[in-house]
XYZ file of C-alpha atoms in Angstrom:
156
model
C 86.411 181.190 83.681
C 84.382 178.057 82.919
C 86.364 176.126 85.528
C 85.452 178.706 88.195
C 81.765 178.502 87.286
C 81.875 174.684 87.342
C 83.576 174.724 90.748
C 80.985 177.185 92.026
C 78.134 174.837 91.034
C 79.988 171.816 92.427
C 80.461 173.491 95.815
C 76.754 174.392 95.976
C 75.670 170.834 95.101
C 78.075 169.193 97.520
C 75.692 169.743 100.417
C 76.689 170.130 104.011
C 80.214 169.277 105.100
C 79.577 166.426 107.547
C 83.218 166.245 108.655
C 83.239 169.960 109.506
C 80.008 169.570 111.485
C 81.483 166.620 113.376
C 84.677 168.579 114.139
C 82.617 171.499 115.405
C 80.528 169.244 117.665
C 83.645 167.561 119.063
C 85.272 170.911 119.890
C 82.090 172.119 121.574
C 81.666 168.940 123.633
C 85.316 169.002 124.700
C 84.735 172.531 126.011
C 81.708 171.328 128.028
C 83.616 168.894 130.240
C 84.405 171.518 132.877
C 80.686 171.758 133.806
C 80.521 168.677 136.000
C 77.304 167.167 137.343
C 78.870 167.040 140.830
C 81.841 169.036 142.043
C 84.308 171.371 140.389
C 86.689 170.706 137.501
C 89.651 172.161 139.384
C 92.960 171.415 137.616
C 92.257 168.113 135.934
C 93.489 166.915 132.564
C 91.096 164.838 130.532
C 92.096 161.714 128.605
C 88.809 160.327 127.235
C 85.276 161.614 126.652
C 82.172 159.520 125.979
C 78.686 160.768 125.091
C 75.466 158.827 124.595
C 72.853 161.153 123.102
C 69.297 160.079 122.319
C 67.123 162.281 120.116
C 63.550 162.233 118.871
C 62.811 165.251 116.716
C 59.484 163.907 115.491
C 58.044 164.054 119.007
C 58.813 167.652 119.849
C 62.616 167.444 119.847
C 63.097 165.417 122.997
C 66.594 164.381 123.982
C 68.393 162.525 126.735
C 72.143 162.679 127.218
C 74.732 160.882 129.271
C 78.173 162.470 129.115
C 81.285 161.273 130.955
C 84.922 162.229 130.991
C 87.884 160.289 132.277
C 90.287 162.749 133.842
C 92.902 163.082 136.525
C 94.440 165.690 138.720
C 98.209 166.073 138.352
C 99.756 162.954 139.832
C 96.347 161.550 140.783
C 94.371 158.492 139.764
C 92.039 158.436 136.785
C 88.459 159.438 137.614
C 85.151 158.920 135.801
C 83.197 162.194 135.997
C 79.802 163.103 134.540
C 79.328 166.465 132.840
C 76.523 168.462 131.271
C 76.237 168.906 127.542
C 75.635 172.566 126.707
C 72.739 173.822 124.618
C 75.294 174.832 121.984
C 76.675 171.272 121.777
C 73.179 169.805 121.545
C 72.402 172.263 118.728
C 75.545 171.161 116.877
C 74.502 167.513 117.185
C 71.048 168.389 115.863
C 72.626 170.284 112.947
C 74.772 167.225 112.193
C 71.696 164.970 112.218
C 69.795 167.383 109.943
C 72.727 167.627 107.522
C 73.069 163.847 107.349
C 69.334 163.559 106.663
C 69.600 166.140 103.855
C 72.260 163.943 102.248
C 69.721 161.113 102.082
C 70.613 159.200 105.231
C 67.972 158.054 107.684
C 67.682 160.261 110.757
C 69.587 158.742 113.655
C 68.016 158.460 117.081
C 71.105 157.478 119.087
C 74.623 158.851 118.944
C 77.556 157.279 120.740
C 80.614 159.515 120.546
C 84.061 158.911 121.966
C 86.884 161.440 121.934
C 90.497 160.688 122.788
C 92.889 163.295 124.105
C 95.190 163.075 121.071
C 92.282 164.207 118.877
C 90.841 160.968 117.519
C 87.092 160.626 117.759
C 84.454 158.119 116.706
C 80.793 158.772 115.914
C 78.465 155.744 115.986
C 74.858 156.229 115.005
C 71.853 154.112 115.961
C 68.507 154.027 114.216
C 66.416 152.075 116.734
C 63.971 153.498 119.279
C 66.051 155.285 121.950
C 65.760 153.391 125.241
C 65.655 156.273 127.768
C 63.249 158.342 125.698
C 61.014 155.284 125.421
C 60.785 154.807 129.170
C 63.881 152.782 130.124
C 65.223 155.421 132.483
C 67.816 153.028 133.891
C 69.519 152.567 130.499
C 73.085 153.644 131.260
C 75.573 152.710 128.536
C 78.291 154.812 130.164
C 78.128 153.024 133.522
C 81.535 151.736 134.527
C 83.218 153.808 131.810
C 86.533 153.911 133.664
C 86.597 150.115 134.001
C 85.728 149.730 130.304
C 88.438 152.208 129.361
C 91.061 150.398 131.435
C 89.944 146.964 130.178
C 90.433 148.071 126.567
C 94.007 148.933 127.430
C 93.491 152.645 126.767
C 94.496 153.612 130.302
C 98.040 154.052 131.457
C-alpha cells in the first residue's frame, strides 16, 4: 500500500514526459509531409524529413517554419520537396517547449528536427534570437537539403 502511494507521488512530481511529447510531435510532422507547398504527394515514399522551426512566444506567439522532405516515386530519383507544418504539429512543438520550460530549461527559440525513415530522429534546440523572425527573411537552413543529405552519405 505504501509503495503504491509513493509511486503515485513520484509520478505526479516527475513532470511532463519530454520523450512522449517528442514522439507525438514526430508522428504528427511525419503525417504532414503529404501537404506539399507545390504539387501533389502522389505515390512517393519518404526517406528523410527536416524541419527548422523558429518561435517567439513572448512577442505574441510568432513562428516561422521551413519543412522539407526527401522522397522518391517508385523507381525514381530522390527529390527535395517542401511541405506545410499543420497547426496540430505546431501546437505539439509549443507543448514540448512549454514542458521543457516547466522542467527548468530555458525556452528555446529555434528547433532543428531531422527524422529518418527507420524511425530515428534528432531534436536540436537553439536559444539565440531566431533569424527569420528578426528580419532575415532569406535565412534558409534547409536550402540544398538533398545535396547535404547525399554528401553525408545518407542517400542510396
